[in-house]
PDB file of C-alpha atoms in Angstrom:
ATOM      1  CA  MET A   1     -61.924 161.076 -95.290  1.00  0.00           C
ATOM      2  CA  LYS A   2     -61.102 157.951 -93.247  1.00  0.00           C
ATOM      3  CA  LYS A   3     -64.753 157.081 -93.401  1.00  0.00           C
ATOM      4  CA  GLU A   4     -64.600 157.499 -96.893  1.00  0.00           C
ATOM      5  CA  PHE A   5     -61.655 154.984 -97.133  1.00  0.00           C
ATOM      6  CA  VAL A   6     -63.489 152.544 -95.249  1.00  0.00           C
ATOM      7  CA  LEU A   7     -66.645 152.482 -96.823  1.00  0.00           C
ATOM      8  CA  ASN A   8     -64.385 152.212-100.383  1.00  0.00           C
ATOM      9  CA  ARG A   9     -62.415 149.500 -98.991  1.00  0.00           C
ATOM     10  CA  PHE A  10     -65.636 147.276 -97.953  1.00  0.00           C
ATOM     11  CA  ILE A  11     -67.229 147.686-101.404  1.00  0.00           C
ATOM     12  CA  PHE A  12     -64.385 146.687-103.112  1.00  0.00           C
ATOM     13  CA  ILE A  13     -64.207 143.452-100.416  1.00  0.00           C
ATOM     14  CA  PHE A  14     -67.905 143.023-100.733  1.00  0.00           C
ATOM     15  CA  ILE A  15     -67.936 142.899-104.796  1.00  0.00           C
ATOM     16  CA  PHE A  16     -64.473 140.853-104.837  1.00  0.00           C
ATOM     17  CA  ILE A  17     -66.168 138.136-102.374  1.00  0.00           C
ATOM     18  CA  PHE A  18     -69.497 138.337-104.542  1.00  0.00           C
ATOM     19  CA  ILE A  19     -67.735 137.372-107.777  1.00  0.00           C
ATOM     20  CA  PHE A  20     -65.581 134.761-105.895  1.00  0.00           C
ATOM     21  CA  ILE A  21     -69.104 133.231-104.775  1.00  0.00           C
ATOM     22  CA  LEU A  22     -70.259 133.366-108.614  1.00  0.00           C
ATOM     23  CA  TYR A  23     -67.322 131.865-109.812  1.00  0.00           C
ATOM     24  CA  GLY A  24     -66.236 129.205-107.404  1.00  0.00           C
ATOM     25  CA  PHE A  25     -69.689 127.976-106.533  1.00  0.00           C
ATOM     26  CA  ASN A  26     -70.548 127.775-110.124  1.00  0.00           C
ATOM     27  CA  GLY A  27     -72.028 124.161-110.853  1.00  0.00           C
ATOM     28  CA  TRP A  28     -71.946 124.376-115.086  1.00  0.00           C
ATOM     29  CA  ASN A  29     -71.106 126.232-117.775  1.00  0.00           C
ATOM     30  CA  GLY A  30     -70.331 126.174-121.232  1.00  0.00           C
ATOM     31  CA  ASP A  31     -66.446 124.928-120.469  1.00  0.00           C
ATOM     32  CA  ARG A  32     -67.236 122.938-116.999  1.00  0.00           C
ATOM     33  CA  ASP A  33     -67.648 119.613-119.016  1.00  0.00           C
ATOM     34  CA  ALA A  34     -64.257 119.846-120.714  1.00  0.00           C
ATOM     35  CA  TYR A  35     -62.416 121.136-117.714  1.00  0.00           C
ATOM     36  CA  GLU A  36     -64.189 117.976-115.383  1.00  0.00           C
ATOM     37  CA  SER A  37     -63.079 115.698-118.286  1.00  0.00           C
ATOM     38  CA  ILE A  38     -59.388 117.175-117.986  1.00  0.00           C
ATOM     39  CA  PHE A  39     -59.419 116.822-114.101  1.00  0.00           C
ATOM     40  CA  TYR A  40     -60.456 113.369-114.089  1.00  0.00           C
ATOM     41  CA  SER A  41     -58.744 112.081-117.100  1.00  0.00           C
ATOM     42  CA  ASP A  42     -55.440 109.855-116.828  1.00  0.00           C
ATOM     43  CA  GLY A  43     -53.563 112.429-119.155  1.00  0.00           C
ATOM     44  CA  SER A  44     -55.298 111.063-122.080  1.00  0.00           C
ATOM     45  CA  ILE A  45     -56.386 114.811-122.939  1.00  0.00           C
ATOM     46  CA  VAL A  46     -53.619 116.750-123.538  1.00  0.00           C
ATOM     47  CA  VAL A  47     -53.586 120.466-122.094  1.00  0.00           C
ATOM     48  CA  GLU A  48     -50.938 122.535-121.308  1.00  0.00           C
ATOM     49  CA  LYS A  49     -48.257 120.741-118.918  1.00  0.00           C
ATOM     50  CA  GLY A  50     -48.626 123.201-115.874  1.00  0.00           C
ATOM     51  CA  PHE A  51     -52.598 122.892-115.337  1.00  0.00           C
ATOM     52  CA  SER A  52     -52.481 119.078-115.899  1.00  0.00           C
ATOM     53  CA  TRP A  53     -49.691 118.879-112.892  1.00  0.00           C
ATOM     54  CA  LEU A  54     -52.066 121.466-110.678  1.00  0.00           C
ATOM     55  CA  ALA A  55     -54.540 118.944-111.846  1.00  0.00           C
ATOM     56  CA  ASP A  56     -53.085 116.062-110.825  1.00  0.00           C
ATOM     57  CA  LYS A  57     -51.703 117.453-107.537  1.00  0.00           C
ATOM     58  CA  PHE A  58     -55.271 118.230-106.281  1.00  0.00           C
ATOM     59  CA  LYS A  59     -56.902 114.946-107.214  1.00  0.00           C
ATOM     60  CA  GLY A  60     -54.129 113.483-105.587  1.00  0.00           C
ATOM     61  CA  TYR A  61     -54.605 114.928-102.461  1.00  0.00           C
ATOM     62  CA  GLY A  62     -58.287 114.040-102.846  1.00  0.00           C
ATOM     63  CA  PHE A  63     -59.936 117.227-104.467  1.00  0.00           C
ATOM     64  CA  ASN A  64     -62.835 116.776-106.228  1.00  0.00           C
ATOM     65  CA  TYR A  65     -63.465 119.343-109.619  1.00  0.00           C
ATOM     66  CA  GLN A  66     -65.766 121.972-107.341  1.00  0.00           C
ATOM     67  CA  GLU A  67     -63.123 121.912-104.627  1.00  0.00           C
ATOM     68  CA  PHE A  68     -60.472 122.505-107.111  1.00  0.00           C
ATOM     69  CA  GLN A  69     -61.973 125.120-109.174  1.00  0.00           C
ATOM     70  CA  LEU A  70     -63.182 127.313-105.502  1.00  0.00           C
ATOM     71  CA  ILE A  71     -59.433 126.817-104.906  1.00  0.00           C
ATOM     72  CA  ILE A  72     -58.582 128.063-108.856  1.00  0.00           C
ATOM     73  CA  SER A  73     -60.950 130.873-108.463  1.00  0.00           C
ATOM     74  CA  CYS A  74     -59.550 132.134-105.060  1.00  0.00           C
ATOM     75  CA  VAL A  75     -56.326 132.462-106.659  1.00  0.00           C
ATOM     76  CA  SER A  76     -57.043 133.875-109.754  1.00  0.00           C
ATOM     77  CA  LEU A  77     -59.155 137.137-108.353  1.00  0.00           C
ATOM     78  CA  LEU A  78     -56.689 137.538-105.845  1.00  0.00           C
ATOM     79  CA  LEU A  79     -53.969 138.170-108.192  1.00  0.00           C
ATOM     80  CA  LEU A  80     -56.645 140.199-109.967  1.00  0.00           C
ATOM     81  CA  TYR A  81     -57.435 141.973-106.697  1.00  0.00           C
ATOM     82  CA  SER A  82     -53.805 142.701-106.433  1.00  0.00           C
ATOM     83  CA  TYR A  83     -53.151 144.213-110.067  1.00  0.00           C
ATOM     84  CA  ILE A  84     -56.141 146.454-109.932  1.00  0.00           C
ATOM     85  CA  ASN A  85     -55.078 147.582-106.192  1.00  0.00           C
ATOM     86  CA  LYS A  86     -51.896 148.968-107.228  1.00  0.00           C
ATOM     87  CA  ASN A  87     -52.834 150.175-110.881  1.00  0.00           C
ATOM     88  CA  THR A  88     -56.138 152.616-110.282  1.00  0.00           C
ATOM     89  CA  ASN A  89     -57.244 154.973-107.620  1.00  0.00           C
ATOM     90  CA  ASN A  90     -60.791 154.327-108.215  1.00  0.00           C
ATOM     91  CA  ARG A  91     -60.848 150.646-107.644  1.00  0.00           C
ATOM     92  CA  ASN A  92     -64.679 149.852-107.225  1.00  0.00           C
ATOM     93  CA  ILE A  93     -65.374 151.499-110.303  1.00  0.00           C
ATOM     94  CA  PHE A  94     -62.884 149.501-112.453  1.00  0.00           C
ATOM     95  CA  LEU A  95     -64.166 145.992-110.761  1.00  0.00           C
ATOM     96  CA  LEU A  96     -67.529 147.230-111.827  1.00  0.00           C
ATOM     97  CA  PHE A  97     -66.872 147.520-115.282  1.00  0.00           C
ATOM     98  CA  TYR A  98     -65.026 144.458-114.728  1.00  0.00           C
ATOM     99  CA  VAL A  99     -68.055 142.221-113.387  1.00  0.00           C
ATOM    100  CA  PHE A 100     -69.947 143.694-116.224  1.00  0.00           C
ATOM    101  CA  CYS A 101     -67.804 143.538-119.391  1.00  0.00           C
ATOM    102  CA  PHE A 102     -65.199 140.653-118.404  1.00  0.00           C
ATOM    103  CA  PHE A 103     -66.071 138.525-115.666  1.00  0.00           C
ATOM    104  CA  PRO A 104     -69.031 136.678-117.157  1.00  0.00           C
ATOM    105  CA  LEU A 105     -66.526 135.051-119.809  1.00  0.00           C
ATOM    106  CA  ASP A 106     -63.048 135.049-117.646  1.00  0.00           C
ATOM    107  CA  TYR A 107     -65.084 132.525-115.130  1.00  0.00           C
ATOM    108  CA  VAL A 108     -65.887 130.408-118.191  1.00  0.00           C
ATOM    109  CA  LEU A 109     -62.393 129.947-119.728  1.00  0.00           C
ATOM    110  CA  VAL A 110     -60.573 129.092-116.483  1.00  0.00           C
ATOM    111  CA  ARG A 111     -56.980 128.031-117.801  1.00  0.00           C
ATOM    112  CA  ASN A 112     -56.744 131.434-119.908  1.00  0.00           C
ATOM    113  CA  PHE A 113     -58.258 133.477-116.833  1.00  0.00           C
ATOM    114  CA  LEU A 114     -55.918 132.234-114.467  1.00  0.00           C
ATOM    115  CA  SER A 115     -53.013 132.166-116.623  1.00  0.00           C
ATOM    116  CA  PHE A 116     -53.998 136.086-117.676  1.00  0.00           C
ATOM    117  CA  CYS A 117     -53.906 136.958-114.042  1.00  0.00           C
ATOM    118  CA  ILE A 118     -50.256 135.876-113.378  1.00  0.00           C
ATOM    119  CA  CYS A 119     -49.659 137.549-116.660  1.00  0.00           C
ATOM    120  CA  LEU A 120     -51.208 140.716-114.878  1.00  0.00           C
ATOM    121  CA  ILE A 121     -48.443 140.280-112.022  1.00  0.00           C
ATOM    122  CA  ALA A 122     -45.849 139.821-114.650  1.00  0.00           C
ATOM    123  CA  PHE A 123     -46.547 143.259-115.757  1.00  0.00           C
ATOM    124  CA  ASN A 124     -46.729 145.073-112.514  1.00  0.00           C
ATOM    125  CA  PHE A 125     -42.621 143.920-112.216  1.00  0.00           C
ATOM    126  CA  LEU A 126     -42.510 145.164-115.339  1.00  0.00           C
ATOM    127  CA  GLN A 127     -44.231 148.319-115.032  1.00  0.00           C
ATOM    128  CA  HIS A 128     -43.469 149.322-111.525  1.00  0.00           C
ATOM    129  CA  LYS A 129     -39.612 147.925-110.827  1.00  0.00           C
ATOM    130  CA  GLU A 130     -38.716 147.263-114.491  1.00  0.00           C
ATOM    131  CA  ASP A 131     -37.857 143.853-113.571  1.00  0.00           C
ATOM    132  CA  LYS A 132     -37.837 142.031-117.087  1.00  0.00           C
ATOM    133  CA  PHE A 133     -35.686 138.969-115.622  1.00  0.00           C
ATOM    134  CA  SER A 134     -39.257 138.516-113.135  1.00  0.00           C
ATOM    135  CA  PHE A 135     -41.307 139.411-116.012  1.00  0.00           C
ATOM    136  CA  LEU A 136     -40.289 136.425-118.251  1.00  0.00           C
ATOM    137  CA  VAL A 137     -39.910 134.369-115.289  1.00  0.00           C
ATOM    138  CA  LEU A 138     -43.920 135.110-114.245  1.00  0.00           C
ATOM    139  CA  LEU A 139     -44.814 134.822-118.238  1.00  0.00           C
ATOM    140  CA  LEU A 140     -43.053 131.332-118.442  1.00  0.00           C
ATOM    141  CA  VAL A 141     -45.314 129.884-115.549  1.00  0.00           C
ATOM    142  CA  ALA A 142     -48.548 131.832-117.366  1.00  0.00           C
ATOM    143  CA  TYR A 143     -47.403 130.164-120.349  1.00  0.00           C
ATOM    144  CA  LEU A 144     -47.278 126.550-118.547  1.00  0.00           C
ATOM    145  CA  ILE A 145     -51.273 127.295-117.882  1.00  0.00           C
ATOM    146  CA  HIS A 146     -52.027 128.567-121.025  1.00  0.00           C
ATOM    147  CA  GLN A 147     -50.357 128.807-124.273  1.00  0.00           C
ATOM    148  CA  SER A 148     -51.700 132.644-124.836  1.00  0.00           C
ATOM    149  CA  ALA A 149     -49.381 134.102-122.177  1.00  0.00           C
ATOM    150  CA  LEU A 150     -46.698 133.530-124.946  1.00  0.00           C
ATOM    151  CA  CYS A 151     -47.980 136.655-126.631  1.00  0.00           C
ATOM    152  CA  PHE A 152     -47.149 139.150-123.781  1.00  0.00           C
ATOM    153  CA  ILE A 153     -43.608 138.437-124.645  1.00  0.00           C
ATOM    154  CA  ILE A 154     -42.975 140.923-127.150  1.00  0.00           C
ATOM    155  CA  PHE A 155     -43.881 143.377-124.438  1.00  0.00           C
ATOM    156  CA  VAL A 156     -40.269 142.256-123.102  1.00  0.00           C
ATOM    157  CA  PHE A 157     -38.927 144.819-125.718  1.00  0.00           C
ATOM    158  CA  MET A 158     -40.986 147.725-124.641  1.00  0.00           C
ATOM    159  CA  PRO A 159     -39.390 151.380-123.064  1.00  0.00           C
ATOM    160  CA  LEU A 160     -40.378 151.873-119.806  1.00  0.00           C
ATOM    161  CA  ASN A 161     -38.794 155.825-119.524  1.00  0.00           C
ATOM    162  CA  ASN A 162     -39.775 156.995-122.317  1.00  0.00           C
ATOM    163  CA  VAL A 163     -42.268 156.672-125.235  1.00  0.00           C
ATOM    164  CA  LEU A 164     -41.188 154.603-128.258  1.00  0.00           C
ATOM    165  CA  ASN A 165     -39.320 155.998-131.126  1.00  0.00           C
ATOM    166  CA  LEU A 166     -41.830 155.608-134.060  1.00  0.00           C
ATOM    167  CA  LYS A 167     -39.001 155.135-136.490  1.00  0.00           C
ATOM    168  CA  LYS A 168     -37.845 152.406-134.593  1.00  0.00           C
ATOM    169  CA  TYR A 169     -41.288 151.174-133.957  1.00  0.00           C
ATOM    170  CA  PHE A 170     -41.988 150.644-137.958  1.00  0.00           C
ATOM    171  CA  VAL A 171     -38.745 149.027-138.785  1.00  0.00           C
ATOM    172  CA  PHE A 172     -38.622 146.685-135.778  1.00  0.00           C
ATOM    173  CA  GLY A 173     -42.369 146.134-136.585  1.00  0.00           C
ATOM    174  CA  PHE A 174     -41.203 145.418-140.114  1.00  0.00           C
ATOM    175  CA  ILE A 175     -38.719 143.187-139.621  1.00  0.00           C
ATOM    176  CA  SER A 176     -40.798 141.423-136.838  1.00  0.00           C
ATOM    177  CA  LEU A 177     -43.539 140.696-139.364  1.00  0.00           C
ATOM    178  CA  PHE A 178     -40.814 139.632-141.615  1.00  0.00           C
ATOM    179  CA  VAL A 179     -39.495 137.360-139.346  1.00  0.00           C
ATOM    180  CA  TYR A 180     -43.451 136.094-138.438  1.00  0.00           C
ATOM    181  CA  PHE A 181     -44.280 134.858-142.000  1.00  0.00           C
ATOM    182  CA  PHE A 182     -41.443 132.566-142.064  1.00  0.00           C
ATOM    183  CA  VAL A 183     -41.578 131.050-139.094  1.00  0.00           C
ATOM    184  CA  LYS A 184     -45.419 130.810-138.218  1.00  0.00           C
ATOM    185  CA  ASP A 185     -46.118 127.401-139.531  1.00  0.00           C
ATOM    186  CA  SER A 186     -43.173 125.704-138.023  1.00  0.00           C
ATOM    187  CA  LEU A 187     -44.197 127.515-134.652  1.00  0.00           C
ATOM    188  CA  PHE A 188     -47.726 126.488-135.035  1.00  0.00           C
ATOM    189  CA  GLU A 189     -47.052 123.018-135.580  1.00  0.00           C
ATOM    190  CA  ILE A 190     -44.295 122.793-132.861  1.00  0.00           C
ATOM    191  CA  MET A 191     -46.602 124.156-130.005  1.00  0.00           C
ATOM    192  CA  GLY A 192     -49.447 121.866-131.457  1.00  0.00           C
ATOM    193  CA  LEU A 193     -51.512 124.751-132.295  1.00  0.00           C
ATOM    194  CA  LYS A 194     -52.229 124.249-135.861  1.00  0.00           C
ATOM    195  CA  GLU A 195     -55.583 121.905-135.577  1.00  0.00           C
ATOM    196  CA  HIS A 196     -56.601 123.924-132.515  1.00  0.00           C
ATOM    197  CA  PHE A 197     -56.470 127.308-134.901  1.00  0.00           C
ATOM    198  CA  GLU A 198     -58.792 125.252-137.430  1.00  0.00           C
ATOM    199  CA  ILE A 199     -61.373 124.292-135.548  1.00  0.00           C
ATOM    200  CA  TYR A 200     -61.675 128.167-134.709  1.00  0.00           C
ATOM    201  CA  ALA A 201     -60.812 129.146-138.100  1.00  0.00           C
ATOM    202  CA  ASN A 202     -61.599 132.825-138.781  1.00  0.00           C
ATOM    203  CA  SER A 203     -63.034 134.736-141.612  1.00  0.00           C
ATOM    204  CA  VAL A 204     -61.401 138.034-143.300  1.00  0.00           C
ATOM    205  CA  LYS A 205     -64.401 140.036-142.685  1.00  0.00           C
ATOM    206  CA  SER A 206     -64.137 139.197-138.895  1.00  0.00           C
ATOM    207  CA  ALA A 207     -60.156 139.640-138.953  1.00  0.00           C
ATOM    208  CA  VAL A 208     -60.378 142.907-140.540  1.00  0.00           C
ATOM    209  CA  PHE A 209     -63.325 144.503-138.387  1.00  0.00           C
ATOM    210  CA  ASN A 210     -61.605 143.446-135.400  1.00  0.00           C
ATOM    211  CA  SER A 211     -58.641 144.710-136.330  1.00  0.00           C
ATOM    212  CA  PHE A 212     -59.825 148.142-137.159  1.00  0.00           C
ATOM    213  CA  VAL A 213     -61.652 148.139-133.827  1.00  0.00           C
ATOM    214  CA  HIS A 214     -58.234 147.330-131.682  1.00  0.00           C
ATOM    215  CA  PHE A 215     -56.312 150.011-133.722  1.00  0.00           C
ATOM    216  CA  LEU A 216     -59.216 152.553-133.364  1.00  0.00           C
ATOM    217  CA  PHE A 217     -59.246 151.952-129.284  1.00  0.00           C
ATOM    218  CA  SER A 218     -55.511 152.004-128.743  1.00  0.00           C
ATOM    219  CA  ILE A 219     -54.599 154.954-131.349  1.00  0.00           C
ATOM    220  CA  SER A 220     -57.556 157.251-129.361  1.00  0.00           C
ATOM    221  CA  ILE A 221     -56.360 156.452-125.742  1.00  0.00           C
ATOM    222  CA  ILE A 222     -52.523 157.020-127.343  1.00  0.00           C
ATOM    223  CA  PHE A 223     -53.669 160.336-128.445  1.00  0.00           C
ATOM    224  CA  TYR A 224     -55.290 161.447-125.865  1.00  0.00           C
ATOM    225  CA  VAL A 225     -52.572 160.898-123.322  1.00  0.00           C
ATOM    226  CA  LEU A 226     -50.027 162.692-125.782  1.00  0.00           C
ATOM    227  CA  LYS A 227     -52.155 165.361-126.255  1.00  0.00           C
ATOM    228  CA  ASN A 228     -52.794 165.845-122.264  1.00  0.00           C
ATOM    229  CA  ASN A 229     -48.983 165.624-122.044  1.00  0.00           C
ATOM    230  CA  PHE A 230     -49.524 162.923-119.570  1.00  0.00           C
ATOM    231  CA  LEU A 231     -45.703 161.446-119.064  1.00  0.00           C
ATOM    232  CA  ASN A 232     -45.455 160.002-115.885  1.00  0.00           C
ATOM    233  CA  LYS A 233     -44.594 156.091-116.145  1.00  0.00           C
ATOM    234  CA  LYS A 234     -48.412 154.879-116.010  1.00  0.00           C
ATOM    235  CA  ASP A 235     -48.846 157.463-119.211  1.00  0.00           C
ATOM    236  CA  ILE A 236     -45.555 156.110-120.588  1.00  0.00           C
ATOM    237  CA  PHE A 237     -46.339 152.427-120.068  1.00  0.00           C
ATOM    238  CA  ILE A 238     -50.186 152.803-121.405  1.00  0.00           C
ATOM    239  CA  VAL A 239     -48.931 154.652-124.693  1.00  0.00           C
ATOM    240  CA  ASN A 240     -46.156 152.310-125.492  1.00  0.00           C
ATOM    241  CA  PHE A 241     -48.386 148.783-124.483  1.00  0.00           C
ATOM    242  CA  ASN A 242     -51.027 150.219-126.836  1.00  0.00           C
ATOM    243  CA  LEU A 243     -48.169 150.709-129.956  1.00  0.00           C
ATOM    244  CA  ILE A 244     -47.033 147.219-129.284  1.00  0.00           C
ATOM    245  CA  SER A 245     -50.297 145.668-128.835  1.00  0.00           C
ATOM    246  CA  MET A 246     -50.709 146.305-132.411  1.00  0.00           C
ATOM    247  CA  GLY A 247     -48.830 143.769-133.402  1.00  0.00           C
ATOM    248  CA  PHE A 248     -51.445 141.621-131.673  1.00  0.00           C
ATOM    249  CA  LEU A 249     -53.783 142.156-135.572  1.00  0.00           C
ATOM    250  CA  ILE A 250     -52.053 140.122-137.560  1.00  0.00           C
ATOM    251  CA  PHE A 251     -52.853 137.246-135.078  1.00  0.00           C
ATOM    252  CA  TYR A 252     -56.974 138.191-136.003  1.00  0.00           C
ATOM    253  CA  PHE A 253     -55.876 136.669-139.043  1.00  0.00           C
ATOM    254  CA  GLU A 254     -54.954 133.366-138.015  1.00  0.00           C
ATOM    255  CA  SER A 255     -57.543 132.282-135.655  1.00  0.00           C
ATOM    256  CA  GLU A 256     -61.161 133.447-134.386  1.00  0.00           C
ATOM    257  CA  ILE A 257     -60.226 132.686-130.760  1.00  0.00           C
ATOM    258  CA  LEU A 258     -56.696 134.669-130.818  1.00  0.00           C
ATOM    259  CA  ILE A 259     -59.359 137.828-131.042  1.00  0.00           C
ATOM    260  CA  ARG A 260     -59.710 137.419-127.306  1.00  0.00           C
ATOM    261  CA  LEU A 261     -56.036 139.351-126.875  1.00  0.00           C
ATOM    262  CA  ILE A 262     -58.132 142.518-127.993  1.00  0.00           C
ATOM    263  CA  ARG A 263     -59.852 141.899-124.585  1.00  0.00           C
ATOM    264  CA  PHE A 264     -56.647 141.823-122.397  1.00  0.00           C
ATOM    265  CA  VAL A 265     -55.529 145.370-124.357  1.00  0.00           C
ATOM    266  CA  LEU A 266     -59.026 146.604-123.148  1.00  0.00           C
ATOM    267  CA  PHE A 267     -59.030 145.410-119.738  1.00  0.00           C
ATOM    268  CA  PHE A 268     -55.202 147.752-119.049  1.00  0.00           C
ATOM    269  CA  ASN A 269     -56.762 150.821-121.123  1.00  0.00           C
ATOM    270  CA  MET A 270     -59.978 150.543-119.104  1.00  0.00           C
ATOM    271  CA  CYS A 271     -57.978 150.252-115.868  1.00  0.00           C
ATOM    272  CA  TYR A 272     -56.001 153.167-116.442  1.00  0.00           C
ATOM    273  CA  LEU A 273     -58.841 155.411-117.248  1.00  0.00           C
ATOM    274  CA  SER A 274     -60.737 154.573-114.432  1.00  0.00           C
ATOM    275  CA  ASN A 275     -57.692 156.830-112.725  1.00  0.00           C
ATOM    276  CA  PHE A 276     -59.465 159.862-114.531  1.00  0.00           C
ATOM    277  CA  ILE A 277     -63.213 159.349-114.790  1.00  0.00           C
ATOM    278  CA  PHE A 278     -63.853 161.706-112.013  1.00  0.00           C
ATOM    279  CA  LEU A 279     -61.603 164.576-113.205  1.00  0.00           C
ATOM    280  CA  LYS A 280     -63.526 167.438-114.902  1.00  0.00           C
ATOM    281  CA  LYS A 281     -61.607 167.679-117.957  1.00  0.00           C
ATOM    282  CA  ASN A 282     -60.863 163.838-118.677  1.00  0.00           C
ATOM    283  CA  TRP A 283     -64.620 162.695-117.772  1.00  0.00           C
ATOM    284  CA  LEU A 284     -66.040 162.233-121.261  1.00  0.00           C
ATOM    285  CA  PHE A 285     -63.564 160.961-122.804  1.00  0.00           C
ATOM    286  CA  CYS A 286     -62.691 158.496-120.238  1.00  0.00           C
ATOM    287  CA  SER A 287     -66.977 157.970-119.943  1.00  0.00           C
ATOM    288  CA  ALA A 288     -66.919 157.416-123.861  1.00  0.00           C
ATOM    289  CA  TYR A 289     -64.165 154.768-124.282  1.00  0.00           C
ATOM    290  CA  MET A 290     -65.218 152.675-121.576  1.00  0.00           C
ATOM    291  CA  PHE A 291     -68.770 152.715-122.653  1.00  0.00           C
ATOM    292  CA  PHE A 292     -68.148 152.132-126.379  1.00  0.00           C
ATOM    293  CA  SER A 293     -65.452 149.445-124.786  1.00  0.00           C
ATOM    294  CA  GLY A 294     -67.942 147.639-122.495  1.00  0.00           C
ATOM    295  CA  CYS A 295     -70.742 147.703-125.777  1.00  0.00           C
ATOM    296  CA  TYR A 296     -68.021 146.306-127.735  1.00  0.00           C
ATOM    297  CA  LEU A 297     -66.926 143.230-125.230  1.00  0.00           C
ATOM    298  CA  PHE A 298     -70.771 142.687-124.633  1.00  0.00           C
ATOM    299  CA  LEU A 299     -71.739 142.178-127.851  1.00  0.00           C
ATOM    300  CA  MET A 300     -68.631 140.646-129.240  1.00  0.00           C
ATOM    301  CA  PHE A 301     -68.066 138.072-126.730  1.00  0.00           C
ATOM    302  CA  LEU A 302     -70.691 137.963-123.968  1.00  0.00           C
ATOM    303  CA  PHE A 303     -74.169 138.358-126.375  1.00  0.00           C
ATOM    304  CA  PRO A 304     -72.726 135.559-128.468  1.00  0.00           C
ATOM    305  CA  THR A 305     -72.644 132.911-125.811  1.00  0.00           C
ATOM    306  CA  LEU A 306     -75.085 134.204-123.062  1.00  0.00           C
ATOM    307  CA  GLU A 307     -76.621 130.849-122.190  1.00  0.00           C
ATOM    308  CA  LEU A 308     -73.089 129.082-121.998  1.00  0.00           C
ATOM    309  CA  SER A 309     -71.963 132.318-119.699  1.00  0.00           C
ATOM    310  CA  VAL A 310     -73.681 135.000-118.445  1.00  0.00           C
ATOM    311  CA  TYR A 311     -76.714 132.864-117.270  1.00  0.00           C
ATOM    312  CA  PRO A 312     -75.331 129.920-115.767  1.00  0.00           C
ATOM    313  CA  LEU A 313     -73.154 132.546-113.509  1.00  0.00           C
ATOM    314  CA  ILE A 314     -76.472 133.338-112.080  1.00  0.00           C
ATOM    315  CA  PHE A 315     -79.000 129.771-112.474  1.00  0.00           C
ATOM    316  CA  ASP A 316     -76.210 127.232-112.115  1.00  0.00           C
ATOM    317  CA  ASN A 317     -74.502 128.758-108.834  1.00  0.00           C
ATOM    318  CA  LEU A 318     -74.661 126.128-106.120  1.00  0.00           C
ATOM    319  CA  LEU A 319     -75.658 128.541-103.774  1.00  0.00           C
ATOM    320  CA  PHE A 320     -78.515 129.554-105.727  1.00  0.00           C
ATOM    321  CA  ARG A 321     -80.074 126.950-107.114  1.00  0.00           C
ATOM    322  CA  GLY A 322     -82.639 126.624-104.315  1.00  0.00           C
ATOM    323  CA  VAL A 323     -83.582 130.066-105.475  1.00  0.00           C
ATOM    324  CA  PHE A 324     -84.634 129.714-108.593  1.00  0.00           C
ATOM    325  CA  TYR A 325     -85.451 125.942-108.602  1.00  0.00           C
TER     326      TYR A 325
END
């Protein structure tokens, strides 16, 4: 047992170091030029204040962008490691799924990824310590890195010790939807998102399709958990998380860029299911769910951007350039 533990830990650390090298030493990707421009600008390029502050601090200490990227990649991956280590027994299995399904886009979206990793730690406080104050503080920190973190504020209303009452769920959902339609235009304008959303204009067909996919993935895991009478805190969390995440569906009609929210939902779901993938009565559903999730993530987010995300991951790494060129 001790040898198996040591081997599993070694494999996990090896994968972690490998993806750190892929991210930290990446020399170009689809967003690299934009991030270098932000880093070397004098504040003329407007991004979230937290990220601007970080860039200015590192630049002030004499760091170049590549060194800045090395540190940001290390911090982001350590936060990710912390969440995975705490929330799944099959760390290596989930980390492999993560490497193939999420990582090739995450390393491109530097701000988004760092912000999400901070949100993961916020969810650790919420799920394991029921500390909503720390959850909100960390969400604020994440928001200062990337505004998408604000979407997770709805989870502060999530009950942690019992499954959501469906009557209250629908009443709360209806009221939230009503308020949203009244305040969204003003809110987006105050946050400076209106023009950004127009750049990433969405089609109704795409919004309907991705809303349906999100609904299907969420409702299937909810029924799976309830059917098997899994009622510990992790199970309650994943049921309520998926119920509340359906509030994201309305965002998919606002902008193509907000469809990325489904990636976060699938991250939590796949991490949860990786706990059961080797149990005889659960492996079929878990394997099928993770397989179809992986296919969706690849076809929706990675396949259209292969030359900007997947290929540069290997061919534009500073340590590997001597091998391929």
